Amino acid sequence: MFRETQVKRLLLLAVLSVSRGLSDAGCDAIMGSSGQTYRWALQNPQLVAPVLLKYDFLEYKSPLMSTLTDNALVIQAPADITANFVLTSPDSNTTAEQKYRLQSIQLRKPALVAEGTKQELSHELEVVLVHREGTGSRFANVIVPIEVSAEPSLDLLAPLLDQAELPSEVGELQPVLVSMLPLKLANVFANVSFQHFWAEVKTSCNGGSAGARIFMRNQTIATSKSRLQRVLNMLQYAPEQLPTLPPTQTWLVQPCPRGGSCAFPTPTNLTPQLLEAQAALANDSTKLQTAKQAMDESLLALTGNGTEIANDVYTTAVRSRDHLRNAQAAVDGASRTVETLQAQIDSAASAVWDSDAPPVGSGDSRTTTSTSTTTAISPAVSAKPSMLATGISVHDCSMQAASPVEVDLAKTEHVDAGSGESSEALLFWRLSATPGLPPAEAAAAESAAVAPELHVANLGDRLRITPVDQKPLMVLLVHGLELPISFVEVSVPGQHALAGKRSAAEIQLVHMPSDASKAVAVAMQMDTSQDENAWFQHLGDSLPRAGMTKEVQGADPMMMHPAFGRGVAGHFFRYDGRLLQDSSCARIRWHVLEERGHLSSSQLQALRQVLRPPGSAFETDPSALSPMLLRGQSRVSLATLHTGTQAVLAQVASDAASDFCP
């Protein structure tokens, strides 16, 4: 009964904090985020940090409150938890101690790795321990990779998930750590090492950012398949994130328990390995020359005997070809080893600890102000085939990339395909081209294409629509390149503005390939009309609520907009920006059609009933939040929270009295 009362009080505090409004605390108690998802950093054994990470994490058993966001399960760290670490140097005169205290535990999906490649450290889930510096404005994120094992020995997820009812809708709150198993975060740091570098993370203050130390654990922690599946099911609608490349210089950091005696790690001298690799390369190069000479002799024997070739000559030629291939592969492998070792040695020779740290205050969230909707847009560069071929840098953060809600189209580039090159026009197809197919058959296949079944997910401020079979919804042709559409998003009102005015709704088609530098989007502004939009009509009469999904039989995508029916659009606005919810460093080339589409008033009303405005915070529209379920009691709606708070307080007080009074 005592533990049940703890859970009730914890949930009540969370409800009250939401009812008072989180915006007041956004800059008074700045919270950090889990940051970007990374491709796992490569270790350089010669680059060892001149500090020790001394950690102090005690067991914790009381329930914790979790919240489901668009991309993670966020578990807030309570004030009474002992969970912190300091960075200290053996020579205290050279490096002052920097103390970081745990703010939250965040469970998220790892970065989406392109097919045919893999992470340096393969894993299925990431746990991010978000810390804030005790005397400054910086953060420290400890990223822990999670993999599945049949018999996990140190399962970090078990105490958090066992006997807990996880949130199922975005914005829903649920208590975790409700079993009798203690949370042992010290296991994250024991007997392992980390790769360290600096980055920036989003904060809760005015959408600002701050510098953050990133610690990537060099070993995975195991969990059971069932626990992993519970988390992945909860995060199934979280958007996939492409990996951000870590810096080439990452430092090996050694943890040490607070009060313990730990030997300071010694850098590995890579010079002997380099000399050995160079000798192997020289030996393999000699073998390659011998194999090439044998292949030349075999080719001469094959071509010098006219049309009649003896079996032994042919067999010798095949054997020489195989030897040449093997020799070339050996040289390639040895060359890569030499290059890697030489690069690691050069990096260690030039590296300076913390030289990549952002200046104090440069990313301080308190100094961040809202971006103007008209002045933050840099002039768009005229798109040429070479730009799409080489790609737009997605990790260059030297300029702030604007999201659609920050853009005034009147200040972007306007494209008129009729007055310039014909390749400037945008073409729309149902199907990708089939090489070798006669034009008549290709046209017949295009006309006979069957509309796919659609998966519709409500992400809170927009609908995301993807084909169930994961095939492209349609194909966009830009500068002769076929760009299959990855997903469609619908928002109300529109995200883009023209001379300060937004359309009633907006539909966006996004091409998001494995190489994010080639991301492209087309947006259609939609006005109110008496006529139904035939494509939208097939989404059904009942759209999913926030955090929910449904599957429907889609209609011909060419009915979505008049330009699609014609198959071409020649007038549009163009600029380089980002998606509404993506990192400011994730660039995407936007094309906003000048010609407007339409939705009926009833279709717009259906959207307004289930979506909040694009980019708005939850507290701006409490009715869009899921009800919060208190164990053993009825759901408490945020819409009626202000009138029902006293009743809930009285109930909890009564329960507490019955628990503690004789």
Coordinates of C-alpha atoms in Angstrom, one line a residue, residues 60-582:
Y60 CA 17.5 3.8 -6.5
K61 CA 14.2 2.0 -5.8
S62 CA 11.4 4.6 -5.7
P63 CA 9.1 5.0 -8.8
L64 CA 10.0 7.4 -11.5
M65 CA 7.8 9.3 -13.9
S66 CA 8.1 8.7 -17.7
T67 CA 6.7 10.6 -20.6
L68 CA 6.4 9.5 -24.2
T69 CA 7.5 12.1 -26.7
D70 CA 7.6 12.0 -30.5
N71 CA 11.0 10.2 -30.5
A72 CA 11.8 8.9 -27.0
L73 CA 10.6 7.7 -23.6
V74 CA 11.9 10.3 -21.2
I75 CA 12.3 9.4 -17.5
Q76 CA 12.9 12.3 -15.2
A77 CA 15.6 12.0 -12.5
P78 CA 14.2 12.8 -9.0
A79 CA 15.9 15.3 -6.7
D80 CA 16.8 12.7 -4.1
I81 CA 18.8 10.4 -6.5
T82 CA 22.6 10.2 -6.1
A83 CA 23.7 10.1 -9.8
N84 CA 26.6 12.3 -10.9
F85 CA 30.2 12.2 -12.1
V86 CA 33.1 14.5 -12.2
L87 CA 36.0 14.9 -14.6
T88 CA 39.2 15.3 -12.8
S89 CA 42.9 15.3 -13.7
P90 CA 45.7 13.5 -11.8
D91 CA 47.2 17.0 -11.7
S92 CA 44.5 19.1 -10.1
N93 CA 46.5 22.2 -11.0
T94 CA 45.9 21.7 -14.7
T95 CA 42.2 20.7 -14.9
A96 CA 39.5 21.8 -12.5
E97 CA 36.9 19.3 -11.5
Q98 CA 33.7 19.5 -13.6
K99 CA 30.6 17.9 -11.9
Y100 CA 27.6 16.7 -13.9
R101 CA 24.3 15.6 -12.4
L102 CA 21.8 13.3 -13.9
Q103 CA 18.6 15.1 -15.3
S104 CA 16.9 12.3 -17.3
I105 CA 17.1 8.8 -18.7
Q106 CA 15.9 8.7 -22.3
L107 CA 15.2 5.5 -24.4
R108 CA 15.4 6.0 -28.1
K109 CA 15.8 4.1 -31.4
P110 CA 19.4 4.1 -32.8
A111 CA 20.3 5.9 -36.0
L112 CA 19.0 4.3 -39.2
V113 CA 21.9 2.7 -41.0
A114 CA 21.9 2.3 -44.7
E115 CA 21.3 -1.2 -46.1
G116 CA 24.5 -3.1 -46.6
T117 CA 26.4 -1.2 -43.9
K118 CA 26.5 -1.6 -40.1
Q119 CA 27.4 0.3 -37.0
E120 CA 30.9 -0.1 -35.5
L121 CA 29.0 -1.3 -32.4
S122 CA 25.9 -3.2 -33.5
H123 CA 22.8 -2.5 -31.2
E124 CA 19.0 -2.2 -31.3
L125 CA 18.3 0.5 -28.8
E126 CA 20.0 3.4 -27.1
V127 CA 19.7 4.6 -23.5
V128 CA 20.9 8.2 -23.1
L129 CA 21.8 9.5 -19.6
V130 CA 21.4 13.3 -19.8
H131 CA 23.4 15.3 -17.3
R132 CA 23.8 19.0 -16.6
E133 CA 27.0 20.7 -15.4
G134 CA 26.6 21.8 -11.8
T135 CA 28.1 25.2 -12.0
G136 CA 27.7 26.0 -15.7
S137 CA 25.3 25.9 -18.6
R138 CA 26.7 22.8 -20.4
F139 CA 25.5 19.2 -20.5
A140 CA 26.9 15.7 -20.8
N141 CA 25.2 12.8 -22.5
V142 CA 26.2 9.3 -21.9
I143 CA 25.0 7.1 -24.7
V144 CA 24.6 3.4 -23.9
P145 CA 24.0 0.8 -26.7
I146 CA 21.6 -2.0 -25.9
E147 CA 21.6 -5.4 -27.6
V148 CA 19.6 -8.6 -27.2
S149 CA 20.9 -11.5 -25.3
A150 CA 19.4 -14.8 -24.2
E151 CA 20.8 -14.4 -20.7
P152 CA 21.4 -10.7 -19.9
S153 CA 23.5 -10.4 -16.8
L154 CA 23.3 -6.6 -16.2
D155 CA 20.0 -5.7 -17.7
L156 CA 19.5 -1.9 -17.4
L157 CA 15.9 -2.1 -18.6
A158 CA 14.6 -4.8 -16.3
P159 CA 14.1 -2.6 -13.2
L160 CA 12.6 0.2 -15.2
L161 CA 10.1 -1.9 -17.3
D162 CA 9.1 -4.9 -15.2
Q163 CA 5.5 -4.6 -13.9
A164 CA 5.3 -1.1 -15.4
E165 CA 2.6 0.0 -17.8
L166 CA 4.4 2.0 -20.5
P167 CA 2.9 5.1 -22.2
S168 CA 1.1 4.2 -25.4
E169 CA 0.4 7.7 -26.7
V170 CA 2.5 10.8 -27.2
G171 CA 2.2 13.0 -24.1
E172 CA 1.0 10.2 -21.8
L173 CA 2.6 9.9 -18.4
Q174 CA 3.2 6.6 -16.6
P175 CA 5.3 5.6 -13.6
V176 CA 8.2 3.2 -14.1
L177 CA 10.6 1.5 -11.7
V178 CA 7.6 0.1 -9.9
S179 CA 8.9 -3.4 -9.3
M180 CA 11.2 -4.3 -6.3
L181 CA 14.3 -4.3 -8.5
P182 CA 16.7 -1.4 -7.8
L183 CA 18.0 0.8 -10.6
K184 CA 21.8 0.3 -10.7
L185 CA 23.2 3.0 -13.0
A186 CA 26.7 2.4 -11.7
N187 CA 26.8 -0.7 -14.0
V188 CA 26.9 1.7 -17.0
F189 CA 30.3 3.0 -16.0
A190 CA 32.0 -0.1 -14.4
N191 CA 34.8 -1.9 -16.2
V192 CA 34.3 -0.1 -19.5
S193 CA 35.7 2.9 -21.5
F194 CA 34.0 5.7 -23.4
Q195 CA 34.7 7.7 -26.6
H196 CA 34.4 11.4 -25.9
F197 CA 33.7 14.5 -28.1
W198 CA 31.8 17.8 -27.9
A199 CA 28.5 18.6 -29.7
E200 CA 25.4 20.7 -29.1
V201 CA 22.0 19.6 -27.9
K202 CA 18.6 21.2 -27.9
T203 CA 17.4 22.6 -24.5
S204 CA 14.0 23.5 -23.0
C205 CA 14.7 27.2 -23.1
N206 CA 13.2 29.0 -26.1
G207 CA 14.3 26.2 -28.5
G208 CA 17.9 27.1 -27.7
S209 CA 21.0 24.8 -27.6
A210 CA 24.0 24.3 -25.4
G211 CA 27.4 22.6 -25.6
A212 CA 27.4 19.0 -24.4
R213 CA 30.0 16.4 -23.8
I214 CA 29.1 13.1 -25.6
F215 CA 30.3 9.9 -24.0
M216 CA 29.7 6.8 -26.2
R217 CA 30.1 3.5 -24.3
N218 CA 32.5 1.1 -26.0
Q219 CA 30.5 -2.0 -25.0
T220 CA 26.9 -2.9 -25.3
I221 CA 24.6 -3.8 -22.4
A222 CA 22.3 -6.7 -22.9
T223 CA 18.6 -7.0 -22.4
S224 CA 16.0 -9.6 -23.1
K225 CA 14.2 -9.8 -26.4
S226 CA 10.8 -9.3 -24.7
R227 CA 11.8 -6.1 -23.0
L228 CA 13.4 -4.7 -26.1
Q229 CA 10.3 -5.5 -28.1
R230 CA 8.1 -3.6 -25.5
V231 CA 10.2 -0.5 -26.0
L232 CA 10.4 -0.7 -29.8
N233 CA 6.6 -1.2 -29.9
M234 CA 6.2 1.9 -27.9
L235 CA 8.6 3.8 -30.2
Q236 CA 7.3 2.3 -33.5
Y237 CA 6.1 5.7 -34.8
A238 CA 9.1 7.6 -33.8
P239 CA 10.7 9.0 -36.9
E240 CA 13.8 7.3 -38.2
Q241 CA 16.9 9.4 -37.8
L242 CA 19.9 9.2 -40.2
P243 CA 23.3 8.9 -38.3
T244 CA 25.4 11.9 -37.6
L245 CA 29.1 11.3 -38.1
P246 CA 31.2 11.9 -35.0
P247 CA 34.4 14.0 -35.2
T248 CA 37.5 12.2 -36.5
Q249 CA 39.2 13.0 -33.1
T250 CA 37.5 11.2 -30.2
W251 CA 39.2 10.7 -26.9
L252 CA 39.2 7.5 -24.8
V253 CA 37.9 8.3 -21.3
Q254 CA 38.3 5.8 -18.4
P255 CA 35.7 5.8 -15.6
C256 CA 36.6 5.2 -12.0
P257 CA 34.2 4.9 -9.0
R258 CA 34.2 7.8 -6.6
G259 CA 36.6 7.1 -3.8
G260 CA 38.2 4.2 -5.7
S261 CA 41.9 3.9 -6.8
C262 CA 42.2 3.6 -10.5
A263 CA 45.3 3.4 -12.7
F264 CA 45.4 6.2 -15.2
P265 CA 45.2 4.7 -18.7
T266 CA 48.3 4.7 -20.9
P267 CA 48.1 5.5 -24.6
T268 CA 49.0 2.7 -26.9
N269 CA 52.1 3.4 -29.1
L270 CA 50.9 2.6 -32.6
T271 CA 54.3 3.1 -34.3
P272 CA 55.3 -0.6 -34.1
Q273 CA 51.9 -1.6 -35.6
L274 CA 52.4 0.9 -38.4
L275 CA 55.9 -0.5 -39.2
E276 CA 54.5 -4.0 -39.2
A277 CA 51.6 -3.0 -41.5
Q278 CA 54.0 -1.2 -43.9
A279 CA 56.2 -4.3 -44.1
A280 CA 53.1 -6.4 -44.9
L281 CA 52.0 -3.9 -47.6
A282 CA 55.4 -4.1 -49.2
N283 CA 55.3 -7.9 -49.2
D284 CA 51.7 -7.9 -50.6
S285 CA 52.7 -5.4 -53.3
T286 CA 55.5 -7.7 -54.4
K287 CA 53.1 -10.6 -54.6
L288 CA 50.7 -8.4 -56.7
Q289 CA 53.4 -7.6 -59.2
T290 CA 54.2 -11.3 -59.5
A291 CA 50.5 -12.2 -60.0
K292 CA 50.1 -9.4 -62.6
Q293 CA 53.1 -10.7 -64.6
A294 CA 51.6 -14.2 -64.5
M295 CA 48.3 -12.9 -65.7
D296 CA 50.0 -11.0 -68.6
E297 CA 51.7 -14.2 -69.6
S298 CA 48.4 -16.1 -69.5
L299 CA 46.7 -13.5 -71.6
L300 CA 49.5 -13.7 -74.2
A301 CA 49.1 -17.5 -74.3
L302 CA 45.4 -17.2 -74.8
T303 CA 45.6 -14.7 -77.6
G304 CA 48.6 -16.2 -79.4
N305 CA 47.0 -19.6 -80.2
G306 CA 44.3 -18.3 -82.6
T307 CA 40.9 -19.9 -82.1
E308 CA 42.2 -23.2 -80.6
I309 CA 43.0 -22.9 -76.9
A310 CA 44.4 -25.9 -75.0
N311 CA 42.7 -26.8 -71.7
D312 CA 45.9 -26.3 -69.7
V313 CA 46.3 -22.8 -71.1
Y314 CA 42.8 -21.9 -70.2
T315 CA 43.1 -23.5 -66.7
T316 CA 46.3 -21.6 -66.1
A317 CA 44.7 -18.3 -67.2
V318 CA 41.8 -18.8 -64.8
R319 CA 44.2 -19.6 -61.9
S320 CA 46.3 -16.5 -62.7
R321 CA 43.1 -14.4 -62.7
D322 CA 42.2 -15.7 -59.2
H323 CA 45.7 -15.2 -57.9
L324 CA 45.6 -11.6 -59.2
R325 CA 42.3 -10.9 -57.5
N326 CA 43.5 -12.3 -54.2
A327 CA 46.7 -10.3 -54.4
Q328 CA 44.9 -7.1 -55.2
A329 CA 42.5 -7.6 -52.2
A330 CA 45.5 -8.2 -49.9
V331 CA 47.1 -5.0 -51.1
D332 CA 43.9 -3.0 -50.6
G333 CA 43.4 -4.4 -47.1
A334 CA 47.0 -3.7 -46.1
S335 CA 46.8 -0.1 -47.6
R336 CA 43.7 0.6 -45.5
T337 CA 45.4 -0.6 -42.4
V338 CA 48.4 1.6 -43.0
E339 CA 46.2 4.6 -43.8
T340 CA 44.2 4.0 -40.6
L341 CA 47.2 3.7 -38.3
Q342 CA 49.0 6.7 -39.9
A343 CA 45.8 8.8 -39.5
Q344 CA 45.5 7.7 -35.8
I345 CA 49.1 8.6 -35.1
D346 CA 48.8 12.0 -36.8
S347 CA 45.5 12.7 -35.0
A348 CA 47.0 11.9 -31.6
A349 CA 50.1 14.1 -32.3
S350 CA 48.0 17.2 -33.1
A351 CA 45.0 16.7 -30.7
V352 CA 44.5 18.9 -27.7
W353 CA 42.0 17.8 -25.0
D354 CA 38.8 19.9 -25.0
S355 CA 40.0 22.0 -28.0
D356 CA 36.6 21.2 -29.7
A357 CA 34.6 22.5 -26.8
P358 CA 32.2 25.4 -27.7
P359 CA 33.0 28.7 -26.0
V360 CA 31.2 29.1 -22.7
G361 CA 27.9 31.0 -23.4
S362 CA 28.0 30.4 -27.2
G363 CA 25.2 28.0 -27.0
D364 CA 23.7 29.1 -23.7
S365 CA 19.9 28.7 -24.0
R366 CA 19.3 31.8 -21.9
T367 CA 20.7 34.0 -24.6
T368 CA 18.7 32.4 -27.4
T369 CA 15.8 34.4 -28.8
S370 CA 13.1 33.4 -31.2
T371 CA 14.1 33.5 -34.9
S372 CA 12.4 36.0 -37.1
T373 CA 10.2 34.4 -39.7
T374 CA 11.7 36.6 -42.4
T375 CA 15.3 37.5 -41.6
A376 CA 16.6 34.0 -40.9
I377 CA 16.4 32.8 -44.5
S378 CA 19.5 32.8 -46.5
P379 CA 19.1 33.4 -50.3
A380 CA 18.4 30.1 -52.1
V381 CA 21.0 29.0 -54.6
S382 CA 19.8 28.2 -58.0
A383 CA 19.5 24.4 -58.2
K384 CA 21.5 22.6 -60.9
P385 CA 22.0 18.9 -61.6
S386 CA 25.4 19.1 -60.0
M387 CA 24.0 20.2 -56.7
L388 CA 21.6 17.2 -56.5
A389 CA 24.4 14.9 -57.7
T390 CA 27.0 16.0 -55.1
G391 CA 24.4 16.6 -52.3
I392 CA 23.9 19.3 -49.8
S393 CA 26.0 19.1 -46.6
V394 CA 23.8 17.8 -43.8
H395 CA 26.3 18.3 -41.1
D396 CA 27.4 21.8 -41.8
C397 CA 25.9 23.9 -39.0
S398 CA 27.7 27.1 -39.9
M399 CA 24.3 28.5 -41.0
Q400 CA 21.0 28.0 -39.2
A401 CA 18.7 26.0 -41.4
A402 CA 15.2 27.3 -41.3
S403 CA 12.1 25.1 -40.8
P404 CA 9.0 25.7 -42.9
V405 CA 7.2 27.7 -40.1
E406 CA 10.1 30.2 -40.1
V407 CA 10.0 30.8 -43.9
D408 CA 8.3 33.6 -45.8
L409 CA 8.1 32.3 -49.4
A410 CA 8.1 35.9 -50.7
K411 CA 11.8 36.1 -49.6
T412 CA 12.9 32.8 -51.3
E413 CA 13.8 32.0 -54.9
H414 CA 10.8 31.8 -57.3
V415 CA 11.3 29.4 -60.2
D416 CA 9.5 29.8 -63.5
A417 CA 10.5 26.7 -65.6
G418 CA 9.1 28.3 -68.8
S419 CA 11.6 31.2 -68.7
G420 CA 14.7 29.1 -68.1
E421 CA 16.0 25.6 -68.6
S422 CA 13.3 22.9 -69.2
S423 CA 15.0 20.8 -66.5
E424 CA 13.8 23.2 -63.9
A425 CA 10.2 21.7 -64.0
L426 CA 9.1 19.1 -61.5
L427 CA 7.6 15.9 -62.9
F428 CA 5.4 13.5 -61.0
W429 CA 4.9 9.8 -61.8
R430 CA 3.1 6.9 -60.2
L431 CA 5.9 4.4 -60.8
S432 CA 9.6 4.4 -61.3
A433 CA 10.9 3.9 -64.9
T434 CA 11.6 0.3 -65.9
P435 CA 14.8 0.0 -68.1
G436 CA 14.2 -1.8 -71.3
L437 CA 10.4 -1.6 -71.2
P438 CA 8.9 -0.3 -74.5
P439 CA 7.2 3.1 -74.1
A440 CA 3.7 1.7 -74.8
E441 CA 4.1 -0.9 -72.1
A442 CA 5.6 1.6 -69.7
A443 CA 2.6 3.9 -70.2
A444 CA 0.2 1.1 -69.7
A445 CA 1.9 0.1 -66.5
E446 CA 1.8 3.7 -65.3
S447 CA -2.0 3.9 -66.0
A448 CA -2.7 0.5 -64.4
A449 CA -0.8 1.2 -61.2
V450 CA -2.8 0.2 -58.1
A451 CA -3.1 2.7 -55.3
P452 CA -1.3 1.3 -52.2
E453 CA -2.7 0.6 -48.8
L454 CA -1.7 3.4 -46.4
H455 CA -0.5 3.6 -42.8
V456 CA -1.7 6.9 -41.2
A457 CA 0.0 7.9 -37.9
N458 CA -0.9 11.0 -35.9
L459 CA 2.3 12.6 -34.6
G460 CA 0.4 15.3 -32.7
D461 CA 0.9 18.3 -35.0
R462 CA 0.8 16.4 -38.3
L463 CA -0.3 13.2 -40.0
R464 CA 2.5 11.0 -41.4
I465 CA 1.3 8.7 -44.2
T466 CA 3.4 5.9 -45.6
P467 CA 2.5 2.9 -47.8
V468 CA 2.0 -0.3 -45.8
D469 CA 4.2 -2.3 -48.3
Q470 CA 7.0 0.3 -47.8
K471 CA 7.1 1.0 -51.5
P472 CA 7.3 4.6 -52.8
L473 CA 3.9 6.3 -52.8
M474 CA 4.9 8.0 -56.0
V475 CA 8.0 9.3 -57.8
L476 CA 9.3 12.8 -58.2
L477 CA 11.6 13.6 -61.2
V478 CA 14.0 16.5 -60.6
H479 CA 16.8 17.3 -63.1
G480 CA 16.5 13.9 -64.6
L481 CA 16.8 12.1 -61.3
E482 CA 14.1 9.8 -60.0
L483 CA 13.3 10.5 -56.3
P484 CA 10.8 8.0 -54.7
I485 CA 8.6 9.6 -52.1
S486 CA 9.4 8.2 -48.7
F487 CA 6.4 9.6 -46.8
V488 CA 3.6 12.3 -46.9
E489 CA 2.8 14.7 -44.0
V490 CA -0.4 16.7 -43.6
S491 CA -0.6 19.7 -41.2
V492 CA -3.3 22.3 -40.4
P493 CA -2.8 25.2 -40.9
G494 CA -0.1 25.3 -43.5
Q495 CA 3.5 25.5 -42.4
H496 CA 4.8 27.8 -45.1
A497 CA 3.7 31.5 -45.3
L498 CA 3.5 33.8 -48.2
A499 CA 3.8 37.5 -47.3
G500 CA 2.9 36.5 -43.7
K501 CA -0.3 34.5 -44.7
R502 CA -0.6 30.7 -44.2
S503 CA -2.8 28.4 -46.2
A504 CA -5.7 26.4 -44.5
A505 CA -3.6 23.2 -44.7
E506 CA -0.4 21.9 -46.2
I507 CA 0.6 18.5 -47.7
Q508 CA 4.3 17.7 -47.9
L509 CA 5.9 14.9 -50.0
V510 CA 9.4 14.0 -48.7
H511 CA 12.1 12.0 -50.5
M512 CA 14.5 10.8 -47.7
P513 CA 17.2 8.5 -49.1
S514 CA 19.8 6.7 -47.1
D515 CA 22.2 9.5 -48.1
A516 CA 20.5 12.4 -46.3
S517 CA 22.5 14.9 -48.3
K518 CA 20.1 14.3 -51.2
A519 CA 16.9 14.9 -49.3
V520 CA 14.2 16.7 -51.3
A521 CA 10.6 17.8 -50.4
V522 CA 7.6 19.2 -52.3
A523 CA 5.0 21.1 -50.4
M524 CA 1.4 22.0 -51.6
Q525 CA -0.5 24.7 -49.9
M526 CA -4.2 23.8 -49.6
D527 CA -7.2 26.2 -49.6
T528 CA -10.8 25.7 -48.6
S529 CA -13.2 24.6 -51.3
Q530 CA -16.7 23.3 -51.7
D531 CA -15.3 20.2 -53.5
E532 CA -13.8 17.3 -51.7
N533 CA -10.2 16.3 -52.2
A534 CA -10.5 12.9 -53.8
W535 CA -7.2 11.6 -52.5
F536 CA -7.7 12.8 -48.9
Q537 CA -11.3 11.5 -48.9
H538 CA -9.9 7.9 -48.9
L539 CA -8.2 8.5 -45.5
G540 CA -11.6 7.8 -44.0
D541 CA -14.1 9.7 -41.9
S542 CA -12.4 9.1 -38.6
L543 CA -8.8 10.2 -38.5
P544 CA -6.5 8.8 -35.7
R545 CA -6.1 10.8 -32.5
A546 CA -2.7 12.0 -31.3
G547 CA -0.3 9.0 -30.9
M548 CA -2.7 6.6 -32.7
T549 CA -2.6 5.0 -36.1
K550 CA -4.9 3.4 -38.7
E551 CA -4.6 1.7 -42.0
V552 CA -6.7 2.6 -45.0
Q553 CA -6.9 1.8 -48.7
G554 CA -5.3 4.7 -50.5
A555 CA -6.5 6.4 -53.7
D556 CA -4.6 7.4 -56.8
P557 CA -1.9 9.9 -55.6
M558 CA -2.3 11.9 -58.8
M559 CA -5.7 13.1 -57.4
M560 CA -3.9 14.9 -54.5
H561 CA -3.1 18.1 -56.5
P562 CA -3.9 19.5 -59.9
A563 CA -0.2 19.5 -60.9
F564 CA 0.0 15.8 -60.2
G565 CA -2.8 15.1 -62.6
R566 CA -0.9 17.0 -65.3
G567 CA 2.3 15.3 -64.3
V568 CA 4.3 18.6 -64.2
A569 CA 4.7 21.7 -62.1
G570 CA 6.7 24.7 -63.6
H571 CA 6.1 27.4 -61.0
F572 CA 7.3 27.0 -57.4
F573 CA 9.3 28.5 -54.6
R574 CA 12.7 27.0 -53.7
Y575 CA 15.0 27.2 -50.7
D576 CA 17.4 25.1 -48.5
G577 CA 16.0 24.4 -45.1
R578 CA 15.0 21.5 -42.8
L579 CA 11.9 19.5 -41.8
L580 CA 9.8 21.0 -39.0
Q581 CA 10.9 18.5 -36.3
D582 CA 14.5 17.8 -37.6

